[in-house]
Amino acid sequence: MSKTQQAPGGVRSKGLADYLNDENVRAVIYQIIAIGLVILAGWYLVSNTLDNLERQNISTGYGFLNLEASFGISESMIDYTPRSSYATALMVGLLNTVKVAFLGIVLCTIIGTIFGVARLSSNWIVRKLATVYVETFRNIPVLLQLFFWYAIIPGAFPAARNALQPLPDVLLTNRGMYIPVPVADNAYDFMGIAAILAFVVIYFVKKWAAKRLDATGQPFPIFWASVGILVGFVLIAYIAGGAPTEMDIPELKGFNIRGGYNISPEFMSVLIGLTIYTSTYVAEVVRSGIQAVPNGQWEAADSLGLKRSVSLRKIILPQSMRVAIPPLTNQYLNLTKNSSLAVAVGYPDLVSVSNTTMNQTGQAIEAISIYMAVYLGLSLITSLFMNWFNKKMALVER
Amino acid sequence: MKMKTILAAGAMSVAAIAANNAHAGAVLDGIKAKGFVQCGVNTGLPGFSAANAEGKWEGLDVDVCRAAAAALLGDAEKVQYTPMTAAQRFTALQSGEIDILSRNTTWTLTRDAKLGLTFGGVNYYDGQGFLVPKSLGVTHATELDGATVCVEPGTTTELNLADYFRAKGMSFEPVVIENINETTAAFFAGRCDVYTTDASGLASVRQTMAPNPDDYVILPEIISKEPLGPAVAQGDDQWADLVRWSLMAMIEAEELGVNSGNVDDMKKSENPGIQRLLGVSPGMGEALGVDEEWAYRIIKQVGNYGESYKANVTAKLGLERGLNALWTDGGLQYAIPVR
């Protein structure tokens, strides 16, 4: 704060210099200058880019999204043909990205937790194996790992005609894995709805059980009850829907296998590569989380006579979560962003489809702006969810 | 690739600042200032652009860049090469990362009109075909219903493929991999039934990358027209003209019977066409904004079109001239008059 001198006869009025010497005023001025510079630089870049595009006669705008894409995409979760629009093509890419990122996050969490715990195992072999796994896959660039899996997967299996059949009606070929799937039927929609209902019921049963435990001290086998509710609901819906049994079975027709559901080598390479790479980081996060829990917690659990596995599950892991969730969020974000490397092995993710779109239309800036916005969006959604989860898990002081 | 695209986009913004006060001729001035031509080529397509055992780039497409360098800078060796995938090439050209794109690129309306490119003529008339393993037992493209097809993304090939199968009422599953080497590796590993690109590319891939070329066959159907040629960014007409006429000079030289061996003697020729081309009677170089020896240097250092074709395409791939013969021999190569 500036010092104002007490002049005889009253307070001297503040001059401009006093304002400029005032730290708060200065801070505001600096902020304004900084924002101004950012806006100026942004405006300069945008207007010059537009000028240059115009000079080179490159068209701008998002109008191309409605045009017919006229290229093929190998796998899609929604209806897509070369007749569809670029917007649909990009949506196909987005869904493929989300699919591989979501499955990757789930799998890397499971595998990472197992290896993280294994690294602290009292068993020498388990501990060393986990260390080797983590150190190997953590230290090889993920792009190389994708190439590695993509070299292995199509190379390791026979052509469609000589497909391996590890299980009845499951075919393994260099075109990927084909599994039989049920032919679409209303009953499956009912089953989906029943499953959602089951989760609602489970939520209330859980609440009731917690209340009862508080009130009477009697535990309730909530896990098995939940399984029972879920299976029961789904089973009832299945029978009520007419219990369809027709299956779409993969078969060799012409030179390709038709029918069934195909898990492509591209998808497998990306999923396996991302999962294994990220799981090593998750393992380290889990290990550090466990090690952050004071040893006294183990000792206290031991003194209660709890089994080691029960102590881990009920006492140590929940506490380690508080340490682990923020870095875990980072790993999930990394996995999602790394999925853009899928383009290298031909998995049609968002970047792959955008790149093709960009090249067929020449709308580089627009295509890049779309996928930047999408990755930003995906990252923010993941962060928001994990922050919510973190708050829920945070230590509640009573 | 992702990184490359982002870098290209970044470069675009930077170039936007740098080129703010640009006038027509910026590319040409830039090349003169730096002393070499930045040439975008294929990552490896023997016969068209590929690095040889000594790491030196050579091929029919490479020769176009060398000709332009010889005309403008006086030395065909003053070229730097940037290998590009199909998906990178246009952004690189638009952003000024390369001065000329000579990478078996098809001249189409949208590319010419919407992508901010100017094409400098056709150095290879091609058409899209299909390569299949003999063991597949397929003899015609019409038998390919349900096939899995390996194709490079961002190409006209990718669009023609979809059009062709759609028109014939057949289905296909594309396998789209960014890098041509990965794409062909996937094909030879059996990931796809079919590999599709321009017929010249198929010949190149079969000849130079197949474990055993005799196990593979190119189907007789050619499903598209693919006029391949060099492209430059729109906005510098003088540079575009120079590239166009460098190519024309090579074709014209073949028509006139001038080659790298006899070009010195030909300077004494009484033929007014040859005199104009070689700058004996001046005017052509001045019109292009270079010296009068421009075409002489191209022919001396790079050779005429026929020589380049023979040394690269015929020698490496065994492809005959076909459509690429001179118009006087029943082909389509026809030089616009140098006068």
XYZ file of C-alpha atoms in Angstrom:
737
model
C 0.000 0.000 0.000
C 1.194 3.473 -0.724
C 1.873 5.684 2.162
C -0.171 8.850 2.287
C 1.401 11.645 4.181
C -0.682 13.387 6.733
C -0.517 17.019 5.646
C -1.489 19.697 8.112
C -5.074 20.684 7.645
C -6.356 17.448 6.095
C -5.628 14.416 3.876
C -3.654 15.150 0.730
C -5.642 14.024 -2.294
C -4.150 11.037 -4.169
C -2.274 11.865 -7.394
C -1.772 9.672 -10.448
C 1.643 8.631 -9.185
C 0.111 7.279 -6.026
C -2.259 5.143 -8.032
C 0.588 3.785 -10.144
C 2.512 2.951 -7.006
C -0.434 1.066 -5.583
C 0.265 -2.652 -5.914
C -3.376 -3.561 -6.448
C -3.815 -0.989 -9.155
C -0.632 -2.140 -10.840
C -1.729 -5.749 -10.719
C -4.948 -4.830 -12.507
C -3.042 -2.826 -15.121
C -0.672 -5.719 -15.777
C -3.592 -8.083 -16.204
C -5.242 -5.758 -18.672
C -2.007 -5.413 -20.662
C -1.502 -9.178 -20.669
C -5.037 -9.885 -21.856
C -4.701 -7.170 -24.466
C -1.517 -8.727 -25.828
C -3.085 -12.168 -25.993
C -6.114 -10.831 -27.852
C -3.908 -8.826 -30.184
C -1.704 -11.826 -30.975
C -4.766 -14.014 -31.492
C -6.403 -11.501 -33.790
C -3.165 -11.076 -35.722
C -2.799 -14.837 -36.259
C -6.416 -15.374 -37.221
C -6.697 -12.453 -39.609
C -3.391 -13.248 -41.289
C -4.286 -16.908 -41.654
C -7.591 -15.947 -43.249
C -5.828 -13.475 -45.540
C -3.362 -16.092 -46.641
C -6.010 -18.715 -47.193
C -7.941 -16.264 -49.318
C -4.863 -15.292 -51.289
C -4.140 -18.945 -52.036
C -7.774 -19.487 -52.901
C -8.288 -22.104 -50.187
C -11.914 -22.183 -49.135
C -12.776 -21.902 -45.460
C -15.726 -22.765 -43.263
C -17.480 -25.863 -42.038
C -19.835 -26.260 -45.004
C -17.917 -29.317 -46.180
C -19.328 -31.304 -43.258
C -22.566 -31.830 -45.159
C -20.898 -33.083 -48.329
C -20.740 -36.761 -49.198
C -17.592 -38.308 -47.735
C -17.225 -40.964 -50.489
C -14.518 -42.926 -48.723
C -14.854 -46.182 -46.839
C -14.257 -46.740 -43.123
C -13.499 -50.249 -41.944
C -15.232 -50.296 -38.584
C -18.075 -48.235 -37.294
C -20.455 -48.312 -34.356
C -23.098 -46.435 -36.330
C -24.412 -46.850 -39.876
C -21.846 -45.545 -42.304
C -21.349 -45.941 -46.045
C -19.264 -43.900 -48.469
C -22.560 -42.143 -49.230
C -22.671 -40.630 -45.718
C -21.560 -37.096 -44.952
C -18.192 -35.972 -43.601
C -19.991 -35.132 -40.343
C -21.098 -38.760 -40.024
C -17.585 -39.941 -40.884
C -16.139 -37.775 -38.119
C -18.758 -39.098 -35.714
C -17.676 -42.647 -36.611
C -14.103 -41.659 -35.807
C -15.112 -40.027 -32.542
C -17.065 -43.096 -31.402
C -14.145 -45.351 -32.313
C -11.847 -43.132 -30.233
C -14.245 -43.208 -27.295
C -14.626 -46.981 -27.587
C -10.914 -47.695 -27.492
C -10.266 -45.063 -24.792
C -13.043 -46.299 -22.536
C -12.079 -49.973 -22.800
C -8.428 -49.004 -22.418
C -9.115 -47.069 -19.226
C -11.096 -49.920 -17.687
C -8.511 -52.558 -18.621
C -5.446 -50.529 -17.667
C -6.977 -49.827 -14.264
C -7.537 -53.527 -13.602
C -4.164 -54.669 -14.933
C -2.340 -51.733 -13.372
C -3.835 -52.384 -9.945
C -2.854 -56.046 -10.093
C 0.741 -55.230 -11.035
C 0.934 -52.335 -8.587
C -0.064 -54.629 -5.741
C 2.176 -57.388 -7.101
C 5.204 -55.083 -6.949
C 4.741 -54.953 -3.168
C 4.112 -58.668 -2.833
C 6.077 -60.588 -0.245
C 6.636 -63.280 -2.865
C 10.034 -62.671 -4.507
C 9.118 -64.065 -7.939
C 5.823 -62.203 -8.167
C 7.521 -58.992 -7.093
C 10.344 -59.329 -9.636
C 8.047 -60.324 -12.485
C 5.895 -57.287 -11.825
C 8.987 -55.076 -11.769
C 10.192 -56.456 -15.095
C 6.753 -55.946 -16.645
C 6.474 -52.375 -15.448
C 9.996 -51.334 -16.318
C 9.896 -52.942 -19.770
C 6.638 -51.531 -21.054
C 6.989 -48.183 -19.331
C 10.276 -47.411 -21.029
C 9.427 -48.199 -24.654
C 7.676 -45.439 -26.616
C 4.019 -46.249 -27.042
C 4.113 -45.732 -30.830
C 6.746 -48.475 -31.158
C 4.587 -50.734 -29.029
C 1.653 -50.164 -31.358
C 3.817 -51.077 -34.361
C 5.019 -54.121 -32.446
C 1.519 -55.421 -31.753
C 0.409 -54.623 -35.265
C 3.324 -56.624 -36.642
C 2.541 -59.560 -34.342
C -1.231 -59.818 -34.602
C -1.814 -60.153 -38.346
C 1.413 -62.134 -38.663
C 0.737 -64.641 -35.918
C -2.559 -66.022 -37.153
C -3.466 -67.909 -40.335
C -5.439 -66.602 -43.306
C -9.232 -66.766 -43.225
C -9.375 -70.147 -44.985
C -7.296 -71.865 -42.332
C -8.788 -69.974 -39.395
C -7.961 -71.265 -35.943
C -10.921 -72.255 -33.824
C -9.950 -72.021 -30.155
C -13.601 -72.221 -29.066
C -16.651 -73.409 -30.984
C -17.683 -70.742 -33.508
C -14.889 -68.397 -32.483
C -12.439 -67.872 -35.350
C -8.936 -66.475 -35.118
C -7.413 -65.174 -38.355
C -5.005 -62.552 -39.599
C -8.129 -60.450 -40.165
C -8.824 -60.470 -36.452
C -11.047 -62.430 -34.138
C -14.612 -63.344 -35.094
C -17.089 -64.151 -32.355
C -20.715 -65.200 -32.659
C -23.239 -62.611 -31.536
C -26.967 -62.946 -30.906
C -29.181 -61.799 -33.747
C -30.869 -58.515 -32.815
C -34.110 -59.025 -30.914
C -36.385 -56.924 -28.703
C -35.537 -59.139 -25.757
C -32.025 -57.654 -25.652
C -33.442 -54.151 -25.310
C -35.607 -55.349 -22.422
C -32.522 -56.874 -20.822
C -30.723 -53.556 -21.045
C -33.586 -51.743 -19.379
C -33.795 -54.460 -16.717
C -30.088 -54.051 -15.978
C -30.534 -50.314 -15.446
C -33.491 -50.977 -13.145
C -31.426 -53.521 -11.255
C -28.731 -50.911 -10.588
C -31.350 -48.542 -9.189
C -32.664 -51.238 -6.872
C -29.123 -52.165 -5.827
C -28.457 -48.526 -4.961
C -31.397 -48.487 -2.523
C -30.579 -51.899 -1.061
C -27.063 -50.661 -0.421
C -28.355 -47.603 1.381
C -30.657 -49.729 3.460
C -27.846 -52.150 4.300
C -25.562 -49.328 5.413
C -28.311 -47.948 7.621
C -28.948 -51.349 9.123
C -25.246 -51.832 9.786
C -25.101 -48.494 11.579
C -28.239 -49.249 13.564
C -27.776 -52.894 14.474
C -24.177 -53.733 13.615
C -25.347 -56.597 11.436
C -23.500 -56.854 8.124
C -25.409 -57.627 4.978
C -23.852 -59.628 2.087
C -24.296 -56.717 -0.268
C -22.035 -58.054 -3.036
C -23.870 -61.327 -3.515
C -27.221 -59.646 -3.103
C -26.302 -57.214 -5.905
C -25.204 -60.030 -8.186
C -28.446 -61.840 -7.449
C -30.574 -58.793 -8.190
C -28.773 -58.049 -11.453
C -28.816 -61.621 -12.770
C -32.408 -62.111 -11.646
C -33.684 -58.955 -13.325
C -31.877 -59.625 -16.585
C -32.950 -63.254 -16.645
C -36.594 -62.346 -16.086
C -36.414 -59.806 -18.932
C -34.812 -62.405 -21.206
C -37.529 -64.974 -20.558
C -40.274 -62.370 -20.757
C -38.821 -61.249 -24.127
C -39.330 -64.747 -25.537
C -35.864 -66.162 -24.788
C -34.382 -65.781 -28.309
C -31.558 -68.193 -29.098
C -30.705 -67.348 -32.706
C -27.028 -66.536 -33.134
C -25.084 -64.831 -35.910
C -22.237 -67.270 -36.433
C -19.105 -66.323 -38.360
C -18.519 -68.476 -41.456
C -16.116 -68.511 -44.366
C -17.870 -67.167 -47.460
C -15.932 -66.314 -50.596
C -12.550 -65.187 -49.371
C -13.701 -63.491 -46.213
C -15.450 -64.526 -43.077
C -18.998 -63.239 -42.912
C -21.245 -62.864 -39.924
C -20.434 -62.662 -36.270
C -18.642 -59.750 -34.686
C -15.155 -58.909 -35.890
C -12.528 -57.572 -33.541
C -10.014 -56.188 -36.033
C -6.232 -56.473 -35.695
C -6.057 -52.672 -35.832
C -8.395 -52.341 -32.871
C -6.623 -55.098 -30.946
C -3.200 -53.542 -31.575
C -4.311 -50.152 -30.353
C -6.197 -51.493 -27.353
C -3.445 -53.878 -26.268
C -0.705 -51.318 -26.894
C -2.395 -48.485 -25.019
C -3.591 -50.714 -22.194
C -0.231 -52.297 -21.517
C 1.678 -49.033 -21.796
C -0.677 -47.096 -19.527
C -1.112 -49.984 -17.084
C 2.554 -49.689 -16.125
C 2.005 -46.092 -15.077
C -1.181 -47.057 -13.252
C 0.813 -49.776 -11.466
C 3.292 -47.168 -10.263
C 0.472 -44.906 -9.132
C -1.167 -47.755 -7.232
C 2.145 -48.784 -5.652
C 2.927 -45.267 -4.496
C -0.635 -44.947 -3.223
C -0.297 -48.087 -1.129
C 3.092 -47.058 0.159
C 1.638 -43.724 1.185
C -0.651 -45.455 3.667
C 1.137 -45.530 7.037
C 2.372 -48.930 8.097
C 0.376 -48.544 11.307
C -2.769 -49.222 9.298
C -1.433 -52.676 8.328
C -0.448 -53.346 11.910
C -3.811 -52.241 13.225
C -5.559 -54.472 10.701
C -3.307 -57.393 11.636
C -4.036 -56.901 15.294
C -7.753 -57.191 14.524
C -6.969 -60.567 13.016
C -8.000 -59.581 9.485
C -6.640 -61.584 6.609
C -3.960 -59.849 4.532
C -6.203 -59.734 1.451
C -9.120 -58.342 3.437
C -6.915 -55.633 4.979
C -5.705 -54.703 1.524
C -9.187 -54.499 0.061
C -11.031 -52.896 2.960
C -8.424 -50.747 4.650
C -5.352 -50.052 2.564
C -6.703 -49.616 -0.981
C -9.522 -47.203 0.001
C -7.010 -44.994 1.774
C -4.480 -45.210 -1.038
C -7.168 -44.058 -3.465
C -6.973 -40.574 -2.001
C -3.358 -40.336 -3.024
C -3.805 -42.204 -6.278
C -6.811 -40.559 -7.918
C -5.241 -37.282 -9.118
C -2.264 -38.956 -10.865
C -4.603 -41.670 -12.114
C -6.675 -38.969 -13.817
C -3.551 -37.901 -15.674
C -2.979 -41.422 -16.905
C -6.553 -41.681 -18.170
C -6.108 -38.406 -20.027
C -2.826 -39.647 -21.475
C -4.415 -42.847 -22.673
C -7.229 -40.956 -24.357
C -4.822 -38.584 -26.054
C -2.411 -41.374 -27.036
C -5.268 -43.149 -28.792
C -4.660 -40.641 -31.593
C -1.554 -42.683 -32.470
C -3.998 -45.294 -33.795
C -3.625 -43.629 -37.181
C -0.211 -45.305 -37.489
C -1.690 -48.802 -37.526
C -4.834 -48.033 -39.472
C -7.449 -47.987 -36.731
C -10.072 -45.477 -37.889
C -10.090 -43.228 -34.841
C -11.010 -39.568 -34.898
C -7.589 -38.368 -36.030
C -7.419 -40.937 -38.800
C -10.827 -39.971 -40.156
C -10.103 -36.243 -39.721
C -6.823 -36.596 -41.586
C -8.555 -38.292 -44.469
C -11.288 -35.661 -44.430
C -8.678 -32.921 -44.317
C -6.935 -34.337 -47.348
C -10.021 -34.972 -49.392
C -11.440 -31.519 -48.708
C -8.313 -29.477 -48.051
C -9.923 -28.007 -44.914
C -6.888 -28.498 -42.695
C -7.615 -25.778 -40.179
C -11.251 -26.776 -39.783
C -10.484 -30.482 -39.383
C -7.760 -29.791 -36.842
C -10.001 -27.394 -34.959
C -12.635 -30.132 -34.737
C -10.355 -32.742 -33.304
C -8.677 -30.316 -30.964
C -12.090 -29.362 -29.613
C -13.076 -33.006 -29.272
C -9.929 -34.027 -27.383
C -10.294 -30.999 -25.153
C -13.897 -31.997 -24.505
C -13.026 -35.626 -23.771
C -10.238 -34.556 -21.420
C -12.481 -32.110 -19.581
C -15.212 -34.715 -19.171
C -12.696 -37.226 -17.805
C -11.272 -34.610 -15.438
C -14.688 -33.545 -14.216
C -15.683 -37.124 -13.517
C -12.431 -37.897 -11.736
C -12.640 -34.703 -9.673
C -16.121 -35.660 -8.602
C -14.868 -39.134 -7.742
C -11.919 -37.658 -5.875
C -14.218 -35.483 -3.770
C -16.353 -38.463 -2.967
C -13.311 -40.456 -1.910
C -11.653 -37.659 0.028
C -11.238 -38.147 3.730
C -14.394 -36.992 5.457
C -13.394 -35.364 8.714
C -15.935 -35.858 11.431
C 1.602 -38.123 -38.379
C -0.495 -36.318 -35.832
C 2.557 -34.382 -34.726
C 3.408 -33.526 -38.286
C -0.051 -32.187 -38.996
C -0.031 -30.063 -35.895
C 3.410 -28.795 -36.761
C 2.192 -28.021 -40.247
C -0.759 -26.136 -38.826
C 1.599 -24.258 -36.532
C 3.883 -23.544 -39.446
C 0.865 -22.264 -41.314
C 0.226 -19.626 -38.678
C 3.901 -18.695 -38.562
C 4.050 -18.563 -42.345
C 0.972 -16.409 -42.191
C 2.904 -13.824 -40.201
C 6.015 -14.126 -42.314
C 4.103 -13.799 -45.564
C 1.982 -10.912 -44.427
C 3.481 -8.426 -46.841
C 3.989 -11.027 -49.520
C 3.558 -10.176 -53.152
C 3.256 -12.527 -56.105
C 6.661 -14.112 -56.534
C 7.304 -14.782 -52.851
C 8.011 -18.455 -53.407
C 10.381 -17.764 -56.264
C 12.181 -15.058 -54.280
C 12.363 -17.420 -51.303
C 13.965 -20.165 -53.395
C 16.522 -17.742 -54.810
C 17.335 -16.455 -51.342
C 17.850 -19.865 -49.760
C 19.564 -21.283 -52.831
C 17.697 -24.559 -53.167
C 14.279 -25.949 -54.080
C 12.399 -27.693 -51.289
C 10.763 -30.661 -52.982
C 8.050 -32.878 -51.467
C 8.344 -36.484 -52.692
C 6.882 -39.885 -51.921
C 8.298 -41.682 -48.880
C 9.471 -44.396 -51.219
C 8.076 -45.439 -54.579
C 10.910 -46.796 -56.744
C 10.789 -45.445 -60.288
C 9.063 -42.235 -59.169
C 10.796 -41.131 -56.001
C 12.972 -43.269 -53.793
C 16.359 -42.897 -52.179
C 19.002 -45.131 -53.786
C 21.738 -47.060 -52.003
C 23.779 -43.868 -51.541
C 20.784 -42.051 -50.100
C 20.347 -39.950 -53.222
C 16.767 -39.394 -54.347
C 15.926 -40.475 -57.867
C 12.897 -41.136 -60.039
C 10.578 -39.592 -62.595
C 8.984 -37.287 -59.991
C 12.364 -36.338 -58.547
C 13.535 -35.275 -62.010
C 10.807 -32.634 -62.206
C 12.244 -30.954 -59.102
C 15.750 -31.280 -60.468
C 14.659 -29.685 -63.755
C 13.100 -26.730 -61.947
C 16.274 -26.278 -59.873
C 18.431 -26.451 -63.006
C 16.283 -23.816 -64.718
C 16.094 -21.403 -61.789
C 19.288 -21.970 -59.820
C 21.535 -23.347 -62.527
C 22.172 -26.643 -60.789
C 19.922 -29.722 -60.731
C 21.528 -30.805 -57.461
C 20.238 -27.762 -55.577
C 17.181 -29.601 -54.299
C 16.277 -30.714 -50.807
C 13.790 -33.546 -50.484
C 11.060 -33.974 -47.909
C 9.439 -37.417 -47.985
C 5.694 -37.039 -47.439
C 2.769 -39.353 -46.907
C -0.330 -38.828 -48.998
C -2.053 -37.255 -46.035
C 0.668 -34.699 -45.323
C 1.368 -33.420 -48.775
C -1.215 -30.692 -49.361
C -0.885 -29.069 -45.970
C 2.875 -28.991 -46.469
C 2.461 -27.220 -49.781
C -0.175 -24.773 -48.532
C 1.929 -23.856 -45.521
C 5.066 -23.289 -47.562
C 6.972 -26.167 -45.967
C 7.766 -27.311 -49.519
C 8.032 -25.279 -52.732
C 6.903 -28.009 -55.075
C 5.025 -31.238 -54.610
C 6.207 -33.887 -57.039
C 4.713 -37.005 -55.579
C 2.555 -38.990 -58.024
C -0.348 -36.674 -57.253
C -3.518 -36.813 -59.341
C -4.708 -33.571 -60.887
C -8.392 -33.121 -60.017
C -10.845 -30.269 -60.063
C -11.276 -29.969 -56.299
C -7.563 -30.025 -55.672
C -6.950 -27.378 -58.306
C -9.868 -25.161 -57.344
C -10.337 -25.638 -53.608
C -7.017 -26.670 -52.099
C -5.059 -23.639 -53.203
C -2.884 -25.642 -55.586
C -1.742 -25.071 -59.142
C -0.811 -28.096 -61.202
C 2.121 -27.836 -63.565
C 1.137 -30.408 -66.175
C 1.149 -34.187 -66.323
C 4.383 -36.127 -66.057
C 2.700 -39.535 -65.905
C -0.675 -40.685 -67.232
C -1.870 -43.416 -64.949
C -4.977 -45.311 -63.871
C -5.973 -47.167 -60.744
C -5.678 -50.932 -60.623
C -5.716 -53.857 -58.206
C -2.917 -56.128 -57.045
C -3.888 -59.538 -55.625
C -2.065 -62.690 -54.569
C -2.333 -65.368 -57.259
C -3.452 -67.834 -54.598
C -6.699 -65.889 -54.280
C -7.730 -67.266 -57.663
C -9.253 -63.981 -58.818
C -8.845 -62.914 -62.450
C -11.135 -59.870 -62.644
C -11.902 -56.935 -60.382
C -15.596 -57.804 -60.657
C -14.939 -60.907 -58.521
C -13.767 -58.853 -55.561
C -17.111 -58.618 -53.725
C -16.509 -58.683 -49.983
C -12.774 -58.216 -50.285
C -10.591 -56.492 -47.746
C -8.632 -53.760 -49.501
C -5.447 -52.003 -48.396
C -5.359 -48.358 -49.492
C -3.541 -45.146 -48.602
C -5.703 -42.510 -46.899
C -6.363 -39.088 -48.389
C -5.891 -40.234 -51.973
C -8.091 -40.198 -55.052
C -7.494 -43.946 -55.006
C -9.470 -44.194 -51.783
C -12.410 -42.358 -53.371
C -12.320 -44.298 -56.667
C -12.260 -47.538 -54.709
C -15.482 -46.640 -52.898
C -17.050 -45.368 -56.154
C -16.147 -48.515 -58.080
C -17.503 -50.950 -55.512
C -20.613 -48.822 -55.078
C -21.227 -48.722 -58.840
C -20.815 -52.500 -59.141
C -23.025 -53.161 -56.109
C -20.174 -54.901 -54.287
C -19.034 -54.505 -50.707
C -15.508 -54.080 -49.407
C -13.687 -53.432 -46.181
C -10.923 -50.830 -46.370
C -7.735 -51.057 -44.335
C -6.367 -47.549 -44.272
C -2.840 -47.021 -43.009
C -1.045 -43.730 -43.195
C 2.405 -44.822 -44.355
C 2.822 -46.624 -47.676
C 5.451 -48.960 -46.206
C 3.097 -50.018 -43.413
C 0.265 -50.413 -45.914
C 2.238 -52.691 -48.199
C 3.615 -54.631 -45.225
C 0.033 -55.250 -44.098
C -0.895 -56.412 -47.599
C 2.032 -58.804 -47.899
C 1.281 -60.118 -44.394
C -2.160 -61.127 -45.674
C -4.126 -58.500 -43.797
C -5.840 -57.540 -47.070
C -6.918 -59.500 -50.139
C -6.238 -56.596 -52.444
C -3.842 -53.692 -52.649
C -5.037 -50.786 -54.723
C -3.265 -47.721 -56.055
C -2.254 -46.372 -59.465
C -1.081 -49.087 -61.861
C 2.459 -47.680 -61.870
C 2.504 -47.816 -58.075
C 1.264 -51.412 -58.154
C 4.059 -52.349 -60.539
C 6.549 -50.617 -58.271
C 5.272 -52.297 -55.108
C 5.068 -55.719 -56.757
C 8.513 -55.419 -58.272
C 10.382 -53.997 -55.319
C 8.526 -54.942 -52.138
C 6.841 -58.303 -52.726
C 8.607 -61.263 -51.092
C 8.165 -63.009 -54.446
C 6.757 -60.845 -57.296
C 5.539 -63.908 -59.202
C 3.071 -64.743 -56.434
C 1.146 -61.555 -57.171
C -0.827 -60.433 -60.172
C -2.173 -57.047 -61.310
C -5.791 -57.418 -62.438
C -6.567 -56.205 -65.980
C -9.186 -53.600 -64.940
C -8.096 -49.985 -64.759
C -10.887 -48.170 -62.957
C -9.922 -44.519 -63.231
C -7.924 -41.827 -64.959
C -5.007 -40.626 -62.873
C -3.073 -37.819 -64.531
C -0.134 -37.393 -62.162
C 1.871 -34.224 -62.072
C 3.774 -31.667 -60.013
C 1.868 -29.057 -58.013
C 2.791 -25.739 -56.436
C 0.917 -23.457 -54.064
C -1.375 -20.907 -55.661
C -0.267 -17.297 -55.422
C 3.086 -17.283 -57.193
C 2.350 -17.484 -60.893
C 5.928 -16.969 -61.933
C 7.084 -20.009 -59.983
C 4.134 -22.036 -61.265
C 5.082 -21.090 -64.824
C 8.686 -22.059 -64.275
C 7.715 -25.519 -62.985
C 5.245 -26.043 -65.822
C 7.736 -25.050 -68.512
C 10.567 -27.047 -66.967
C 8.428 -30.123 -67.489
C 7.390 -28.960 -70.972
C 11.031 -28.363 -71.903
C 11.816 -31.985 -71.079
C 8.984 -33.255 -73.267
C 9.707 -30.762 -76.041
C 13.355 -31.822 -76.008
C 12.340 -35.425 -76.603
C 10.067 -34.377 -79.452
C 12.908 -32.434 -81.030
C 15.391 -35.244 -80.528
C 17.556 -33.283 -78.110
C 19.039 -35.304 -75.250
C 21.719 -34.931 -72.592
C 24.302 -36.500 -74.908
C 23.774 -34.366 -78.015
C 22.578 -31.102 -76.493
C 25.886 -29.308 -77.063
C 25.929 -30.275 -80.740
C 22.247 -29.402 -81.071
C 23.067 -25.805 -80.229
C 24.394 -25.609 -83.781
C 21.130 -26.971 -85.221
C 19.356 -24.937 -87.873
C 15.942 -25.998 -86.540
C 14.295 -22.817 -85.185
C 12.405 -24.858 -82.565
C 15.651 -26.229 -81.159
C 17.261 -22.792 -81.337
C 14.429 -21.301 -79.270
C 14.495 -24.144 -76.743
C 18.233 -23.980 -76.206
C 18.328 -20.194 -76.069
C 20.356 -19.807 -79.234
C 17.631 -17.446 -80.393
C 16.761 -15.600 -77.175
C 13.402 -14.694 -75.670
C 12.057 -17.779 -73.875
C 14.252 -17.402 -70.784
C 13.497 -13.724 -70.556
C 9.770 -14.461 -70.698
C 10.121 -16.859 -67.759
C 12.332 -14.483 -65.795
C 15.432 -16.709 -65.972
C 18.473 -16.711 -68.231
C 18.365 -18.105 -71.783
C 20.279 -21.283 -70.930
C 17.486 -22.588 -68.666
C 16.308 -25.398 -70.939
C 19.839 -26.246 -72.017
C 20.754 -26.904 -68.384
C 17.661 -29.033 -67.805
C 18.478 -31.239 -70.780
C 22.187 -31.353 -69.995
C 21.805 -32.121 -66.287
C 18.511 -34.028 -66.073
C 17.874 -35.240 -69.616
C 14.768 -35.143 -71.758
C 11.488 -36.791 -70.749
C 12.225 -40.012 -72.626
C 15.630 -40.356 -70.994
C 14.185 -39.785 -67.540
C 11.399 -42.298 -68.232
C 13.808 -44.913 -69.485
C 16.284 -44.506 -66.639
C 13.624 -44.622 -63.954
C 10.371 -46.217 -64.997
C 11.489 -48.664 -67.668
C 14.735 -49.649 -65.968
C 13.335 -50.101 -62.474
C 9.783 -51.254 -63.111
C 9.894 -52.609 -66.649
C 6.871 -50.478 -67.593
C 6.591 -49.611 -71.288
C 5.734 -46.084 -72.382
C 2.053 -46.854 -73.134
C -0.016 -43.704 -72.635
C 3.164 -41.881 -71.751
C 4.641 -42.172 -75.236
C 4.907 -38.931 -77.186
C 1.788 -37.928 -79.117
C 3.772 -38.558 -82.277
C 4.120 -42.190 -81.191
C 0.455 -42.626 -80.305
C 0.753 -41.594 -76.673
C -0.567 -38.622 -74.708
C 2.633 -36.730 -73.914
C 2.321 -33.508 -75.833
C 4.488 -30.503 -75.071
C 2.848 -27.114 -75.244
C 4.869 -25.157 -77.827
C 7.945 -23.437 -76.454
C 7.658 -20.207 -78.355
